[in-house]
Structures are given as structure tokens and as C-alpha cells.
Short mmCIF file of C-alpha atoms and ligand atoms in Angstrom, two decimals:
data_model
loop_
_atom_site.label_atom_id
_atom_site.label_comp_id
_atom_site.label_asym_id
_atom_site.label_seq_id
_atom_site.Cartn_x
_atom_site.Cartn_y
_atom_site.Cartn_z
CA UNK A 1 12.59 -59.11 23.52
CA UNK A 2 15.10 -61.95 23.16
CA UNK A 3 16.97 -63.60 20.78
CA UNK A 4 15.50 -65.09 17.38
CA UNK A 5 14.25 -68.73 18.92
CA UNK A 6 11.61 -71.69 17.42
CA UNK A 7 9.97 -74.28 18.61
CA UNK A 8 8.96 -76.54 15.55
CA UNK A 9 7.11 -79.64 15.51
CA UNK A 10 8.13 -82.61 13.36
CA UNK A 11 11.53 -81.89 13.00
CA UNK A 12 12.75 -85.19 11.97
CA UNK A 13 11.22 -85.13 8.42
CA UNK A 14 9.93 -83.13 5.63
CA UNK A 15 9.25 -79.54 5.98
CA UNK A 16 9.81 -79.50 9.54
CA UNK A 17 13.32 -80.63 9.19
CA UNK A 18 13.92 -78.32 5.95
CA UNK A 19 12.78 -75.28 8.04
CA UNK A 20 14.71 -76.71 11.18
CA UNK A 21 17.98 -77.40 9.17
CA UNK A 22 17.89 -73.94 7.66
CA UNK A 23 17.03 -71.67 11.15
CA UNK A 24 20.11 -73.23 12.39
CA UNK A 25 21.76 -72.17 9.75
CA UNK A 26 20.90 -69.21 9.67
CA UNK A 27 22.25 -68.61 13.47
CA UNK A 28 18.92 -69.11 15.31
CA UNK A 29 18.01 -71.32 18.39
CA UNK A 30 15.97 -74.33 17.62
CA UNK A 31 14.27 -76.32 19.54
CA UNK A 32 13.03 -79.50 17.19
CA UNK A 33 10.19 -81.17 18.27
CA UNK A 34 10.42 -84.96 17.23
CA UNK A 35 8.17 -87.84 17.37
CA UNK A 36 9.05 -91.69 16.27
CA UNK A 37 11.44 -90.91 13.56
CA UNK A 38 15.32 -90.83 14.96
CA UNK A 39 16.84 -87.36 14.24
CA UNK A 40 19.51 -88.64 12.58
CA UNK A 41 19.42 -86.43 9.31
CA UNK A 42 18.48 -83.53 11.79
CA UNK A 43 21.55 -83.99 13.67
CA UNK A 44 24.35 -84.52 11.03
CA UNK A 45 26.19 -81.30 10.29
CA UNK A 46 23.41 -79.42 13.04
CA UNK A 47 25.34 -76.40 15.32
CA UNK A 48 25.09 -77.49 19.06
CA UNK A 49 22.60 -75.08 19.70
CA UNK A 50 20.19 -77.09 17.84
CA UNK A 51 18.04 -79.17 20.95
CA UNK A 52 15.79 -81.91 19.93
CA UNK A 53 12.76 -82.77 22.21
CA UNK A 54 10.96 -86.04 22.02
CA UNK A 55 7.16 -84.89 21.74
CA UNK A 56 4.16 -86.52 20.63
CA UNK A 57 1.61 -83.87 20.37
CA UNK A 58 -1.39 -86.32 20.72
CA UNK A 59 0.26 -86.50 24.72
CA UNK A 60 -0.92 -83.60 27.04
CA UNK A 61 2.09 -84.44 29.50
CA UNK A 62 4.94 -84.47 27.20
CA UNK A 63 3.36 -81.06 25.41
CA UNK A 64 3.94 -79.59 28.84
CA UNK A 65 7.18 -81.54 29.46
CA UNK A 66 8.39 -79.79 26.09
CA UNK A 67 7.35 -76.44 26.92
CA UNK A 68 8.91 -76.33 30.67
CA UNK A 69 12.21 -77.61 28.88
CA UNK A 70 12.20 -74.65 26.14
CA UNK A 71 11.18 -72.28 29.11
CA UNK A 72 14.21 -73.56 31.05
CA UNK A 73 16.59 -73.08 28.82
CA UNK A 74 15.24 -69.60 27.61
CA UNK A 75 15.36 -68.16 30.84
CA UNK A 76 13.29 -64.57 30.90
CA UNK A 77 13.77 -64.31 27.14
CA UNK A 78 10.73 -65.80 25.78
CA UNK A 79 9.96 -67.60 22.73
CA UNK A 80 10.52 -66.05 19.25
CA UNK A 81 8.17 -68.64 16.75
CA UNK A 82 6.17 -70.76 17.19
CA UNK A 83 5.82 -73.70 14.35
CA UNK A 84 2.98 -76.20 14.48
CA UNK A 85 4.10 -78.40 11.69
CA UNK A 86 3.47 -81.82 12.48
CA UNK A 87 0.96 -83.69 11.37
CA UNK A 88 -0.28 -87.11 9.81
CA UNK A 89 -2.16 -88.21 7.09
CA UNK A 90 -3.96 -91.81 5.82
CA UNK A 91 -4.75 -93.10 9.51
CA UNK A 92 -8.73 -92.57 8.87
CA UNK A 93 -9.57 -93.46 4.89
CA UNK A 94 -12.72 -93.54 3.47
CA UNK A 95 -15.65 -92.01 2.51
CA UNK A 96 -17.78 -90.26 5.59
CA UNK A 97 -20.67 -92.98 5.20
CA UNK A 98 -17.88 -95.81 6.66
CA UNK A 99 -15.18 -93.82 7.55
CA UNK A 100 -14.01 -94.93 11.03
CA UNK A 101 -14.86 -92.90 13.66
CA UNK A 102 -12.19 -94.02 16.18
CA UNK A 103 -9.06 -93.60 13.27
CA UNK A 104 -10.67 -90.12 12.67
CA UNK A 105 -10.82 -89.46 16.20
CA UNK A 106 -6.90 -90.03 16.44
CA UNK A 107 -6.15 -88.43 13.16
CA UNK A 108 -7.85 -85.41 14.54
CA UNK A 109 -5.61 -85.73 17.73
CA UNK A 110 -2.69 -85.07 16.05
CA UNK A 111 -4.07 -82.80 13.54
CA UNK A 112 -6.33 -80.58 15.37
CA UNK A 113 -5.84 -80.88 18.75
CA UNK A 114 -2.05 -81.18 18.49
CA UNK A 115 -1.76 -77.89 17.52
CA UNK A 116 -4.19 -76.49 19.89
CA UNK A 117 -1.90 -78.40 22.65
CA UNK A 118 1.27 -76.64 21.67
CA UNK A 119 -0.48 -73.78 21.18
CA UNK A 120 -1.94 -73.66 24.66
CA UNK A 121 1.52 -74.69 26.28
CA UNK A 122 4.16 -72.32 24.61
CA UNK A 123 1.96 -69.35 24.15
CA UNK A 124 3.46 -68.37 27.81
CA UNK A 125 6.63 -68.05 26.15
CA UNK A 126 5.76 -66.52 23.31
CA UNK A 127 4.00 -63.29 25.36
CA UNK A 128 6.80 -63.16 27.52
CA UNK A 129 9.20 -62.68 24.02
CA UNK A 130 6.23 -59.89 23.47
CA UNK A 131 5.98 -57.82 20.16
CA UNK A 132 7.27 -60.04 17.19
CA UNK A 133 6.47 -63.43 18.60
CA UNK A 134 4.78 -65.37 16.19
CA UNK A 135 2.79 -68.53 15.50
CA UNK A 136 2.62 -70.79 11.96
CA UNK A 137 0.06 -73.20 11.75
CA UNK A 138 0.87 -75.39 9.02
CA UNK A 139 -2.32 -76.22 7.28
CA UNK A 140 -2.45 -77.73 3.72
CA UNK A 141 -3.94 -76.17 0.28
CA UNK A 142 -5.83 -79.07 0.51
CA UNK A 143 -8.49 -76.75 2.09
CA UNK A 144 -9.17 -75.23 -0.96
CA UNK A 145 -10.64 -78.70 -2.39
CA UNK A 146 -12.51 -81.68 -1.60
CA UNK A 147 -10.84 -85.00 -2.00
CA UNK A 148 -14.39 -87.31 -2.19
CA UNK A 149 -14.11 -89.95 0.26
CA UNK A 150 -10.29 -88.60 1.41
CA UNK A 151 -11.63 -86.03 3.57
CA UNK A 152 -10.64 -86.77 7.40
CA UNK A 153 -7.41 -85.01 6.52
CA UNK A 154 -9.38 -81.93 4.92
CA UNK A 155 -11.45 -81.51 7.57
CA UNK A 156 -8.75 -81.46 9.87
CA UNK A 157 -7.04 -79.06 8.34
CA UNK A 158 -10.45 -76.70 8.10
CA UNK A 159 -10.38 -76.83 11.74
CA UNK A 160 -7.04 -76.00 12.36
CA UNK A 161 -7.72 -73.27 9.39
CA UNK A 162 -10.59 -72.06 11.80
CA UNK A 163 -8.10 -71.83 14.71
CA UNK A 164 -5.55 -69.93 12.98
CA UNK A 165 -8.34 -67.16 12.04
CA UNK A 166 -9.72 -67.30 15.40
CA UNK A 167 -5.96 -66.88 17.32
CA UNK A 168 -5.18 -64.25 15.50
CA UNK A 169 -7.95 -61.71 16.71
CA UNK A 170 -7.21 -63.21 20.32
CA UNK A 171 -3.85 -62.68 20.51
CA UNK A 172 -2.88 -59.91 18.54
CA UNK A 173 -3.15 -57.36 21.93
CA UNK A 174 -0.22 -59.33 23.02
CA UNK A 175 2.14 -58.39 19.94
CA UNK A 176 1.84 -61.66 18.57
CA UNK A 177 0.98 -62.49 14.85
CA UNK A 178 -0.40 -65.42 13.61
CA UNK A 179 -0.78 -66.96 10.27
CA UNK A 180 -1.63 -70.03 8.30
CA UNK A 181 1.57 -71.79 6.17
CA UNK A 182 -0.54 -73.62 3.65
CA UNK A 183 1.51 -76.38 1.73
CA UNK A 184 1.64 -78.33 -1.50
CA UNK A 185 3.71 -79.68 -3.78
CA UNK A 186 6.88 -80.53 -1.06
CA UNK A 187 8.54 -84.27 -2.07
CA UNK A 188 8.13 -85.58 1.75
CA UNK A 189 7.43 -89.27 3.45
CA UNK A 190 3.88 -87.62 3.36
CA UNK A 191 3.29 -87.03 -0.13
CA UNK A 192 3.29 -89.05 -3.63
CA UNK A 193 1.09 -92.01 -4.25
CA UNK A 194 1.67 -95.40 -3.05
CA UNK A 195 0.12 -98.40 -4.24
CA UNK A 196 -0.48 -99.93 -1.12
CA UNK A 197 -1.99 -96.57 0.14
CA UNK A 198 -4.80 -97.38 -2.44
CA UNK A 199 -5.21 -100.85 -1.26
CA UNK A 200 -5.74 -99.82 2.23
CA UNK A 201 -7.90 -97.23 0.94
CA UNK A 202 -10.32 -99.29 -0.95
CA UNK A 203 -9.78 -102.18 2.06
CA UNK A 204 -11.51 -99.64 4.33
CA UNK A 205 -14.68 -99.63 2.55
CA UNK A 206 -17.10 -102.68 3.40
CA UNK A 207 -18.25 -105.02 0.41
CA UNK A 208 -20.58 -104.79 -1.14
CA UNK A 209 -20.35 -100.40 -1.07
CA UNK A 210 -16.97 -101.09 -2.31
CA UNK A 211 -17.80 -101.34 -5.44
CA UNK A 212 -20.02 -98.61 -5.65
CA UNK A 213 -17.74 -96.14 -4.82
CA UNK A 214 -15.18 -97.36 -7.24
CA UNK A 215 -17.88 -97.09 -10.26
CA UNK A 216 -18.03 -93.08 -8.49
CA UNK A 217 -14.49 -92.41 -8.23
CA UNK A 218 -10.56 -93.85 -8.84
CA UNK A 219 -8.29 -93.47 -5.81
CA UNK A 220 -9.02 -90.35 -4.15
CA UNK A 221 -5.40 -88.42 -4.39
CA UNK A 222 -3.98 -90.28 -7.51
CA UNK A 223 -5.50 -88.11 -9.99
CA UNK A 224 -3.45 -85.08 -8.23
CA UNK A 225 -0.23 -86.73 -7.44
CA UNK A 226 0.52 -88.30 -11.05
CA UNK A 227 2.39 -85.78 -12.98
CA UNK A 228 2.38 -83.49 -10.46
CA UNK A 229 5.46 -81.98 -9.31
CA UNK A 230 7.13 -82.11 -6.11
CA UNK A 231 9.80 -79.73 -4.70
CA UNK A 232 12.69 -80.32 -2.31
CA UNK A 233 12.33 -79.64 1.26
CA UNK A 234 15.30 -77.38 1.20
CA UNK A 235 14.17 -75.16 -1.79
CA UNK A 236 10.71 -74.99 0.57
CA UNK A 237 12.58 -74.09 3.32
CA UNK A 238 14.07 -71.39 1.47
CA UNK A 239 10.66 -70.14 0.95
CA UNK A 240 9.17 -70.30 3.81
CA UNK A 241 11.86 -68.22 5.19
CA UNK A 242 12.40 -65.60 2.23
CA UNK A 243 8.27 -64.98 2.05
CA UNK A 244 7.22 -65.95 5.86
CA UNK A 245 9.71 -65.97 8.66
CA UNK A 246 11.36 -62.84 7.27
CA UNK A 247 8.51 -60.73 6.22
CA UNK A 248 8.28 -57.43 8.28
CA UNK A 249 4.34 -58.26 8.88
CA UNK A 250 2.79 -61.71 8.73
CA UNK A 251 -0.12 -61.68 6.04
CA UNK A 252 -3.00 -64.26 7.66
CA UNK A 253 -2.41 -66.91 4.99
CA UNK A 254 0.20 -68.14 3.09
CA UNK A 255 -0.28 -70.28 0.09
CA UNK A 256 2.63 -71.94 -0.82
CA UNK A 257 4.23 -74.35 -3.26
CA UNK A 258 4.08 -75.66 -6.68
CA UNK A 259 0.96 -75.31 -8.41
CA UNK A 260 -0.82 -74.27 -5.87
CA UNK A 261 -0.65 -70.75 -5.67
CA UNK A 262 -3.33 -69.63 -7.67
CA UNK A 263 -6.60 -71.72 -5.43
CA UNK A 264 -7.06 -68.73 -3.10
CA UNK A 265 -8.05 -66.74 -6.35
CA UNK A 266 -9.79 -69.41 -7.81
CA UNK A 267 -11.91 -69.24 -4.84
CA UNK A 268 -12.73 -65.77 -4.95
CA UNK A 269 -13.32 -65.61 -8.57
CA UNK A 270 -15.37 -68.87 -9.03
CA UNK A 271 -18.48 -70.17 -8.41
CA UNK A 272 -18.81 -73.34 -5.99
CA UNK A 273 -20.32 -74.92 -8.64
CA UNK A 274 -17.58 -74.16 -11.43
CA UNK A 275 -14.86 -75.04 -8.88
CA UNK A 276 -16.74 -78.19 -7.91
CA UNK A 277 -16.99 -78.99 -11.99
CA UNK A 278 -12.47 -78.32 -12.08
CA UNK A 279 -11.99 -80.35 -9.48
CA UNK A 280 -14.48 -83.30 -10.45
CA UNK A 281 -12.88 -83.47 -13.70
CA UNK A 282 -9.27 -83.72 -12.07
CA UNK A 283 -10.25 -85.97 -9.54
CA UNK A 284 -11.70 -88.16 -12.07
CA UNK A 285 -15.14 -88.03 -10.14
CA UNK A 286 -18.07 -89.09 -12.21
CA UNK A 287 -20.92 -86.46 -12.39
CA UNK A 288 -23.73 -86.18 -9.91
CA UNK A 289 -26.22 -88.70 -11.09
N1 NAP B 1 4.39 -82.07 1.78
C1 NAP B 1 3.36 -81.39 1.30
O1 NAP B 1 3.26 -81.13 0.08
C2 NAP B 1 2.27 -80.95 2.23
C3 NAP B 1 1.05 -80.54 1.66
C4 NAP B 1 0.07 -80.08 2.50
C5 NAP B 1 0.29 -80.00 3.87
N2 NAP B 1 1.49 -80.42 4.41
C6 NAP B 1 1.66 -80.28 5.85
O2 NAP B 1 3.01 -79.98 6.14
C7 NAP B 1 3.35 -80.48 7.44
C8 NAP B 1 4.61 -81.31 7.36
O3 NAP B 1 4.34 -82.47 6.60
P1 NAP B 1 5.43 -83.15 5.65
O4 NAP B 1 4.89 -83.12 4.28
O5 NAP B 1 6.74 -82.56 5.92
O6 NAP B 1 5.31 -84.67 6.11
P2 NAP B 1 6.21 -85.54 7.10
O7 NAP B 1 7.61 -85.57 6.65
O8 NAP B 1 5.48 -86.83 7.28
O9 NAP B 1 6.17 -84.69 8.46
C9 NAP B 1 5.25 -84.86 9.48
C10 NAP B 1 6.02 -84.90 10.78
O10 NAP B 1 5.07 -84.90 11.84
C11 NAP B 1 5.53 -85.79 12.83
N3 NAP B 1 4.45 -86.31 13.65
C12 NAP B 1 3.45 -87.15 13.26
N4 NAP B 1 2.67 -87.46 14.32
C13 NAP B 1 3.19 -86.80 15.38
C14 NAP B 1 2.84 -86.72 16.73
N5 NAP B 1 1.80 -87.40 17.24
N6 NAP B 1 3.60 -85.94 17.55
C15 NAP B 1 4.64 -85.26 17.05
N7 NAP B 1 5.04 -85.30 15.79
C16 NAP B 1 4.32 -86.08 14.95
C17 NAP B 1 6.21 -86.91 12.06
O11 NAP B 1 7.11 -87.59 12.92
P3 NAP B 1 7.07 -89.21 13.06
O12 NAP B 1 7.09 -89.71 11.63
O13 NAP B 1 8.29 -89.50 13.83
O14 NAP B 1 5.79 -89.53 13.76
C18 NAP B 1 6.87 -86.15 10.93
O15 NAP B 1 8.19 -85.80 11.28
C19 NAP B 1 2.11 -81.26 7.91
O16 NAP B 1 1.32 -80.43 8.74
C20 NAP B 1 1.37 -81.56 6.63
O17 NAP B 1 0.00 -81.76 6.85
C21 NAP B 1 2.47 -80.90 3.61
#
């Protein structure tokens, strides 16, 4: 068993930084996966045994090309945890009757089959650390509802969901737990409402069904982001460390963040139908006709 190591995706922003910012802290060795975004803020004040690797995970060759280089440098000692956080969001809008099937195709690349990807690549590493190794899939509480014609993302995340449930059984022989980090509520370049996020929305759907799913719904997502709060990546971090990354056994899902808690249980105590009616009236959906 070696020393307490990560690989994290996404490293340059949002929870991914906040979680890579704090392991460092905390003394461990990070690897920090980043895509397009410079690692400036990653860097500034980081120890030097922070590495950053350039990764896109939608690239087979640089998934390996990251995994050989965290292998390298680990020698025999395997990797500690594993962190599939990154992820995008907005590249496929629209309702499943126009959504497009080529923007949901590379949404899914980076959201679904990223993961699988890194998965597949550093799970080498990760056996040879043996008992303890572990894997966080970083899905979203947006599992727990639908967002009517915002769904690409959803379903994305259902799949990786899916995944998580399915590693688990496979590679729990090996000493290695896996779990599902399930976010919401984290102030990040991914989250809040934009104007022009609406605009592209609404651009997405051809006239004339425009208009008649604008009669059905307002912008899918503003309904939950006004008013709602938002908390810092670095209180998240804390979290994430305190309730996760700490814990003596993983627990297979992790719902965590502001207001968001409490949707597993509405889920179990609910009927689809009652949970459908919540949701409608939050999302400002009309009624089924
Ligand atoms: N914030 C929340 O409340 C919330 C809620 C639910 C779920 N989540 C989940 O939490 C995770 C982190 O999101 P965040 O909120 O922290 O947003 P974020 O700051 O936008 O982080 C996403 C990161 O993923 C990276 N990324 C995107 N495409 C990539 C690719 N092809 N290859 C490698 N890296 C790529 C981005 O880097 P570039 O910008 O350089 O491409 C970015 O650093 C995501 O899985 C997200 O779905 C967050």
C-alpha cells in the first residue's frame, strides 16, 4: 500500500480545483488533471508535489498518456483515489423531440464515456495500491429530477450513476470501493443562470415548436437557480473531505450540498407522481394537458 495519492479530473476549476487545492494541503500527492482552462489559480501557493497533466477525457490517447505519466512517477506504489470530476454541461440543449443528436453525442463523451476512459486507464494503478484504493464518480443531484427539455445532462449523469453501481460489485474483490459524489448547490463557472444560456436554449428549438414549448415551460434551470444558494468551492471541499475522502468505509452515494440533501428521501418516501407534481410546480411546468 503506498502513500495517500489522487488523480482528479478538472482541476483547473470548481470542485475539482477546491478538492485539488485542499489534498495538497493536506500533504497528499496530486496529480490534477486539466483541460482548456490554464492552471493558474491551481498553481499559486500549490506545494511542488502538486503535478498538473493536460487531459481531455473525450481523447483515448491522452487518457492513456495521463495514466503512464501517474504510473511513472508512482513507481510500484499504486494509486490511492481516483476522482472523475470533470464534466460539461449546455453543449446539447433542448427538448428530446429536436435535441441534437451530434451535441448530445459529444456531451455524452465527456460525461459518460470520460469517466469510463479514466476509469479503464488508472484502475491498473489503483489495484496495484490494493485495499483502500478508491474511485468518486462525480455525478449531480440532478438525477433525482427531471429538468423538461434540459435533460442531455441528466441522462448523462444516470449513466454514469449506472456505472458507479455497476463498478462497485466488479471491483470490490480487488479492495477497491467505489461511490457516487452527487453535487449541488457549489458557486462554479458551471452553475447560476445566464441570460445568454437561455437564448441559446430557446435558439435550439426550430420555429414554429418554439413557441410551443415556451407556452409549456420558462427556461428549463431558472426556476432552480433564482434564489437558490450557492456555496464556495472551498467550504465543498471541506466536505467532501470531512464526509467522503476521510470516512473509514465509502457509503455507495453521497448526496451533497445545499438544499439538496433531503431528494434521496424524497425518493423513497414519495410517489412518482407526487414528486413529478413538486417538481412541476418548481420548474414552473404547466400541467399535463
Ligand atoms: N457545481 C455544482 O453545483 C454541481 C452540481 C451538480 C454536478 N456537478 C458536477 O461537479 C463536477 C465539477 O463541476 P463544477 O461545478 O466544478 O464545474 P466546472 O468548474 O465547470 O468544472 C468542470 C471541469 O471539467 C473540465 N472539463 C470539461 N471538459 C473536459 C474534458 N473534455 N476533458 C477534461 N476536463 C474537462 C473543465 O475544464 P475546461 O473548462 O478547461 O474544459 C472544468 O475544469 C462535474 O462533474 C459537474 O457535473 C456540479
Amino acid at each position: 500500500m503506498g502513500d495517500n495519492s489522487v488523480f482528479i479530473t478538472g482541476a483547473a476549476t470548481g470542485i475539482g480545483l477546491g478538492i485539488a487545492r485542499k489534498l495538497d494541503q493536506l500533504g497528499w500527492r496530486v496529480f490534477a488533471g486539466v483541460n482548456r482552462t490554464a492552471p493558474t489559480e491551481l498553481l499559486h501557493g500549490a506545494s511542488d508535489r502538486l503535478t498538473v497533466i493536460r487531459v481531455n477525457i473525450a481523447d483515448d490517447e491522452q487518457v492513456k498518456q495521463a495514466a503512464a505519466t501517474v504510473r511513472q512517477a508512482l513507481g510500484a506504489n499504486g494509486l490511492k483515489l481516483l476522482i472523475n470530476n470533470a464534466a460539461v454541461s449546455g453543449v446539447a440543449p433542448g427538448p428530446v423531440e429536436t435535441v441534437n443528436i451530434a451535441d448530445f453525442k459529444a456531451e455524452m463523451d465527456v460525461n459518460f464515456w470520460g469517466p469510463v476512459r479514466v476509469t479503464q486507464a488508472f484502475l491498473p494503478l489503483l489495484r496495484q495500491y490494493g485495499r483502500g484504493a478508491r474511485i468518486i464518480m462525480v455525478t449531480s443531484a440532478s438525477i433525482y429530477f427531471t429538468i423538461p427539455a434540459g435533460g442531455s445532462y441528466a441522462i448523462e449523469k444516470h449513466a454514469l450513476t449506472a456505472l458507479t453501481e455497476h463498478l462497485r460489485m466488479e471491483v470490490a474483490p480487488f479492495g477497491i470501493e467505489v461511490t457516487a459524489l452527487e453535487p449541488g448547490g457549489v458557486r462554479t463557472p458551471m452553475t447560476g443562470f445566464r441570460p445568454e444560456q437561455e437564448t441559446h436554449f430557446w435558439n435550439s428549438i426550430p420555429q414554429p415548436l418554439r413557441q410551443q414549448y415556451q407556452e409549456a415551460f420558462e427556461y428549463p434551470g431558472k426556476g432552480l437557480s433564482e434564489g437558490f444558494e450557492f456555496e464556495s468551492i472551498e467550504t465543498y471541499a471541506d466536505k467532501v473531505y470531512k464526509q467522503i475522502i476521510s470516512a473509514k468505509r465509502l457509503r455507495p452515494r453521497y448526496t451533497l450540498g445545499i438544499g439538496v440533501g433531503m431528494l434521496p428521501w424524497m425518493h423513497r418516501v414519495l410517489s412518482k407522481r407526487a414528486l413529478e407534481r413538486i417538481f412541476r410546480r418548481l420548474l414552473r411546468v404547466k400541467a399535463p394537458a
